[in-house]
């Protein structure tokens, strides 16, 4: 004989014991992931060169989730038991990381647990609506250097050769070898921190998020295509400015705040351009024609 309770895992209007059971599981998982939260926060705030976009993206994701859920406010409350089938392997992944201490696996487990909790607390319809912003959080995770080392090196060579070419156009004597620039004021090494990878990672992440808001397919393609070249170009300009400063004032200039400020400016330049390109022409026209 068919059991209707087993046939339907969706529980609408949770009874009080079930409701408290879900909150108990949620609270225990939060406690379990506290070291992971701390690790992510440390990586996001460590420096502008390493996942500095994490906080910005997390804030945008929270805003987007709130906006999507407001659209579905009229729907009845529901819960779906399939969320547990997501949480079980996620917790196993977290347990695995407690043995190898990578923290990255725990970070992945933390983000993958969010759709599971969403199913349990919000149901299928709402989870589908916020699944994309939740998945974007994966792009806030630090990528191990072992996976990006070759890309770092490529970006360093691109920056070095491009800056050497531009300096020669400006009539400034320069000698480049590998990822090192020799100018009159000293020798400038384009290290991993100056490769532009952090800007590239942030630009691609913001481009994907911005493309999600675009109704125009052409603009979505434009954003995804232009993000990487824009990030590389902005970083080349940054290294060029640093090379000019070293040429004029010597290597001591790199020990000042100019070095870090130049890194912040790469984000402050690339990301607003991406946001601007993601706006519809009508919105841009209204902004330019609005009375002062």
Coordinates of C-alpha atoms in Angstrom, one line a residue:
X1 CA 0.0 0.0 0.0
X2 CA 1.4 3.4 -1.0
X3 CA 2.4 5.7 1.8
X4 CA 1.7 9.3 0.9
X5 CA 4.2 10.5 3.5
X6 CA 7.0 8.6 1.8
X7 CA 5.9 9.7 -1.7
X8 CA 6.1 13.4 -0.9
X9 CA 9.3 14.7 0.7
X10 CA 8.0 18.3 0.6
X11 CA 6.7 19.4 4.0
X12 CA 4.6 22.5 4.0
X13 CA 4.0 24.5 7.1
X14 CA 6.5 22.7 9.3
X15 CA 5.3 21.6 12.7
X16 CA 7.1 23.0 15.7
X17 CA 9.2 19.9 16.5
X18 CA 10.4 19.6 12.9
X19 CA 11.1 23.3 12.7
X20 CA 13.3 23.2 15.8
X21 CA 15.0 20.0 14.5
X22 CA 16.1 21.9 11.4
X23 CA 17.4 24.8 13.4
X24 CA 19.3 22.4 15.6
X25 CA 21.0 20.9 12.6
X26 CA 21.7 24.3 11.2
X27 CA 23.2 25.6 14.4
X28 CA 25.4 22.5 14.8
X29 CA 26.7 23.0 11.2
X30 CA 27.4 26.6 11.9
X31 CA 29.5 25.7 14.9
X32 CA 31.2 23.0 12.8
X33 CA 32.2 25.5 10.1
X34 CA 33.4 28.3 12.4
X35 CA 37.1 27.6 11.6
X36 CA 36.2 27.7 7.9
X37 CA 34.5 31.1 8.3
X38 CA 37.6 32.4 10.1
X39 CA 39.9 31.0 7.4
X40 CA 37.8 32.6 4.6
X41 CA 37.7 36.0 6.4
X42 CA 41.5 35.9 6.9
X43 CA 42.0 35.2 3.2
X44 CA 39.5 37.9 2.1
X45 CA 41.2 40.5 4.3
X46 CA 44.8 39.3 4.1
X47 CA 45.7 41.8 1.3
X48 CA 44.5 43.3 -1.9
X49 CA 46.6 40.8 -3.8
X50 CA 44.7 37.8 -2.4
X51 CA 41.0 37.4 -2.8
X52 CA 40.2 40.9 -1.9
X53 CA 37.0 40.7 -4.0
X54 CA 35.6 38.0 -1.6
X55 CA 33.9 40.4 0.7
X56 CA 32.4 42.5 -2.2
X57 CA 31.1 39.4 -4.0
X58 CA 29.6 38.0 -0.7
X59 CA 27.8 41.3 -0.2
X60 CA 26.4 41.3 -3.7
X61 CA 25.3 37.7 -3.4
X62 CA 23.4 38.5 -0.2
X63 CA 21.7 41.5 -1.9
X64 CA 20.8 39.4 -4.9
X65 CA 19.4 36.5 -2.8
X66 CA 17.3 39.0 -0.8
X67 CA 16.0 40.6 -4.0
X68 CA 15.0 37.2 -5.5
X69 CA 13.3 36.0 -2.3
X70 CA 11.3 39.2 -2.1
X71 CA 9.8 38.4 -5.5
X72 CA 8.6 35.0 -4.1
X73 CA 7.3 36.5 -0.8
X74 CA 3.7 35.5 -1.6
X75 CA 4.5 31.8 -1.9
X76 CA 3.6 29.6 1.0
X77 CA 6.4 28.4 3.3
X78 CA 7.8 25.0 2.5
X79 CA 10.6 22.6 3.2
X80 CA 12.1 19.8 1.2
X81 CA 13.8 16.8 2.7
X82 CA 16.2 16.4 -0.2
X83 CA 18.3 19.0 1.5
X84 CA 19.6 16.3 3.8
X85 CA 20.9 14.3 0.8
X86 CA 23.1 17.3 0.0
X87 CA 24.2 17.9 3.5
X88 CA 25.4 14.3 4.2
X89 CA 28.1 14.2 1.5
X90 CA 29.0 17.8 2.2
X91 CA 29.7 17.0 5.9
X92 CA 31.7 14.0 4.8
X93 CA 33.8 16.3 2.6
X94 CA 34.3 18.6 5.7
X95 CA 35.4 15.6 7.8
X96 CA 37.9 14.6 5.1
X97 CA 39.4 18.1 5.3
X98 CA 39.8 17.8 9.1
X99 CA 42.3 15.1 8.3
X100 CA 44.3 16.8 5.6
X101 CA 43.9 20.4 6.9
X102 CA 43.6 22.0 3.5
X103 CA 40.8 24.3 4.6
X104 CA 39.9 24.6 0.9
X105 CA 37.8 21.5 1.0
X106 CA 36.0 22.8 4.0
X107 CA 35.4 26.1 2.2
X108 CA 33.9 24.1 -0.7
X109 CA 31.8 22.1 1.7
X110 CA 30.5 25.2 3.4
X111 CA 29.3 26.7 0.1
X112 CA 27.8 23.4 -1.2
X113 CA 25.9 23.1 2.1
X114 CA 23.9 26.3 1.3
X115 CA 21.6 24.8 -1.3
X116 CA 20.9 22.0 1.1
X117 CA 19.9 24.3 3.9
X118 CA 17.9 26.4 1.3
X119 CA 15.9 23.3 0.4
X120 CA 15.3 22.5 4.1
X121 CA 14.2 26.1 5.0
X122 CA 12.9 27.6 1.8
X123 CA 11.8 24.7 -0.5
X124 CA 12.4 23.9 -4.1
X125 CA 11.0 27.0 -5.8
X126 CA 12.9 29.5 -3.8
X127 CA 16.1 27.4 -3.9
X128 CA 15.9 27.4 -7.7
X129 CA 15.6 31.2 -7.7
X130 CA 18.7 31.7 -5.6
X131 CA 20.8 28.8 -6.9
X132 CA 22.9 30.9 -9.2
X133 CA 24.0 33.5 -6.6
X134 CA 24.8 30.7 -4.2
X135 CA 27.0 29.1 -6.8
X136 CA 28.8 32.3 -7.4
X137 CA 30.2 32.1 -3.9
X138 CA 32.5 29.3 -5.1
X139 CA 34.4 32.1 -6.9
X140 CA 35.3 33.7 -3.6
X141 CA 37.4 30.7 -2.6
X142 CA 41.2 31.1 -2.8
X143 CA 42.7 29.1 -5.7
X144 CA 45.8 27.2 -4.6
X145 CA 48.9 28.5 -6.2
X146 CA 49.7 25.0 -7.6
X147 CA 46.7 25.4 -9.9
X148 CA 47.5 28.9 -11.0
X149 CA 51.3 29.0 -11.1
X150 CA 51.6 28.8 -14.8
X151 CA 48.9 31.5 -15.3
X152 CA 50.7 33.7 -12.8
X153 CA 53.9 33.3 -14.8
X154 CA 52.2 34.0 -18.1
X155 CA 50.6 37.2 -16.7
X156 CA 54.0 38.3 -15.3
X157 CA 55.6 37.9 -18.7
X158 CA 52.8 39.8 -20.4
X159 CA 53.1 42.7 -17.9
X160 CA 56.9 42.8 -18.2
X161 CA 57.1 42.8 -22.0
X162 CA 54.2 45.2 -22.4
X163 CA 55.7 47.7 -19.9
X164 CA 59.1 47.4 -21.5
X165 CA 57.5 48.2 -24.9
X166 CA 55.6 51.2 -23.5
X167 CA 58.7 52.6 -21.7
X168 CA 60.6 52.5 -24.9
X169 CA 57.8 54.4 -26.7
X170 CA 58.1 57.0 -24.0
X171 CA 61.8 57.3 -24.7
X172 CA 62.8 55.8 -21.3
X173 CA 65.8 53.4 -21.4
X174 CA 64.8 50.0 -20.2
X175 CA 66.2 46.5 -20.2
X176 CA 64.0 43.5 -19.6
X177 CA 64.8 39.9 -18.9
X178 CA 62.3 37.3 -17.8
X179 CA 60.0 39.2 -15.4
X180 CA 62.5 41.8 -14.4
X181 CA 62.7 45.4 -15.6
X182 CA 65.9 47.5 -15.4
X183 CA 65.4 51.3 -15.4
X184 CA 67.6 54.1 -14.4
X185 CA 66.2 54.2 -10.9
X186 CA 66.7 50.5 -10.2
X187 CA 65.5 47.0 -10.9
X188 CA 61.8 46.2 -10.8
X189 CA 60.7 42.6 -10.4
X190 CA 57.2 41.8 -11.6
X191 CA 56.3 39.2 -8.9
X192 CA 53.2 37.1 -8.5
X193 CA 51.5 40.0 -6.5
X194 CA 52.0 42.2 -9.5
X195 CA 50.9 39.6 -12.1
X196 CA 47.3 41.0 -12.1
X197 CA 45.8 37.6 -11.2
X198 CA 43.8 39.0 -8.3
X199 CA 42.4 41.7 -10.5
X200 CA 41.6 39.1 -13.2
X201 CA 39.9 36.7 -10.7
X202 CA 37.8 39.6 -9.3
X203 CA 37.0 41.0 -12.8
X204 CA 35.8 37.6 -14.1
X205 CA 33.7 37.0 -11.0
X206 CA 32.0 40.5 -11.1
X207 CA 31.5 40.1 -14.9
X208 CA 29.6 36.8 -14.3
X209 CA 27.5 38.4 -11.6
X210 CA 26.8 41.5 -13.7
X211 CA 26.0 39.4 -16.8
X212 CA 23.3 37.7 -14.7
X213 CA 21.5 41.0 -14.4
X214 CA 21.7 41.8 -18.1
X215 CA 18.6 41.1 -20.2
X216 CA 20.6 41.5 -23.4
X217 CA 22.5 38.4 -24.6
X218 CA 25.0 40.6 -26.5
X219 CA 25.9 42.5 -23.3
X220 CA 26.3 39.3 -21.4
X221 CA 28.8 38.1 -24.1
X222 CA 30.5 41.4 -24.1
X223 CA 31.0 41.4 -20.3
X224 CA 32.4 37.8 -20.3
X225 CA 34.7 38.5 -23.2
X226 CA 36.1 41.9 -22.1
X227 CA 36.6 41.1 -18.4
X228 CA 40.0 39.3 -18.8
X229 CA 41.6 41.7 -21.3
X230 CA 40.4 44.7 -19.3
X231 CA 42.0 43.2 -16.1
X232 CA 45.3 42.5 -17.9
X233 CA 45.3 46.0 -19.4
X234 CA 44.7 47.8 -16.1
X235 CA 47.5 45.8 -14.5
X236 CA 49.9 46.7 -17.3
X237 CA 49.1 50.4 -16.7
X238 CA 49.7 49.8 -12.9
X239 CA 53.1 48.2 -13.5
X240 CA 54.0 51.0 -16.0
X241 CA 53.2 53.7 -13.4
X242 CA 55.3 51.9 -10.8
X243 CA 58.2 51.6 -13.3
X244 CA 57.9 55.3 -14.0
X245 CA 58.0 56.1 -10.3
X246 CA 61.0 53.9 -9.8
X247 CA 62.7 55.5 -12.7
X248 CA 62.1 59.0 -11.3
X249 CA 62.4 58.4 -7.5
X250 CA 64.3 55.2 -7.1
X251 CA 63.3 51.9 -5.5
X252 CA 62.4 53.5 -2.2
X253 CA 59.1 54.6 -3.7
X254 CA 58.0 50.9 -3.6
X255 CA 58.3 50.9 0.2
X256 CA 55.7 53.6 0.5
X257 CA 51.9 53.4 0.2
X258 CA 52.1 54.0 -3.5
X259 CA 52.7 50.3 -4.2
X260 CA 49.5 49.2 -2.4
X261 CA 47.4 52.1 -3.5
X262 CA 48.3 51.2 -7.1
X263 CA 46.9 47.8 -6.5
X264 CA 43.6 49.2 -5.1
X265 CA 43.3 51.4 -8.1
X266 CA 43.3 48.4 -10.5
X267 CA 40.2 47.2 -8.8
X268 CA 38.7 50.7 -8.6
X269 CA 39.2 51.0 -12.3
X270 CA 38.3 47.6 -13.7
X271 CA 35.2 46.8 -11.7
X272 CA 33.3 50.1 -12.3
X273 CA 33.9 49.7 -16.0
X274 CA 32.4 46.2 -15.9
X275 CA 29.4 47.5 -14.0
X276 CA 29.0 50.3 -16.5
X277 CA 29.2 48.0 -19.5
X278 CA 26.5 45.8 -17.9
X279 CA 24.0 48.6 -17.8
X280 CA 21.3 48.8 -20.5
X281 CA 21.6 51.7 -22.9
X282 CA 18.4 53.2 -21.6
X283 CA 19.8 53.3 -18.0
X284 CA 23.0 54.9 -19.2
X285 CA 21.1 57.5 -21.2
X286 CA 18.9 58.4 -18.2
X287 CA 22.0 58.9 -16.0
X288 CA 23.8 61.1 -18.5
X289 CA 20.7 63.2 -19.3
X290 CA 19.5 63.6 -15.6
X291 CA 19.5 67.3 -14.5
X292 CA 22.3 68.4 -12.3

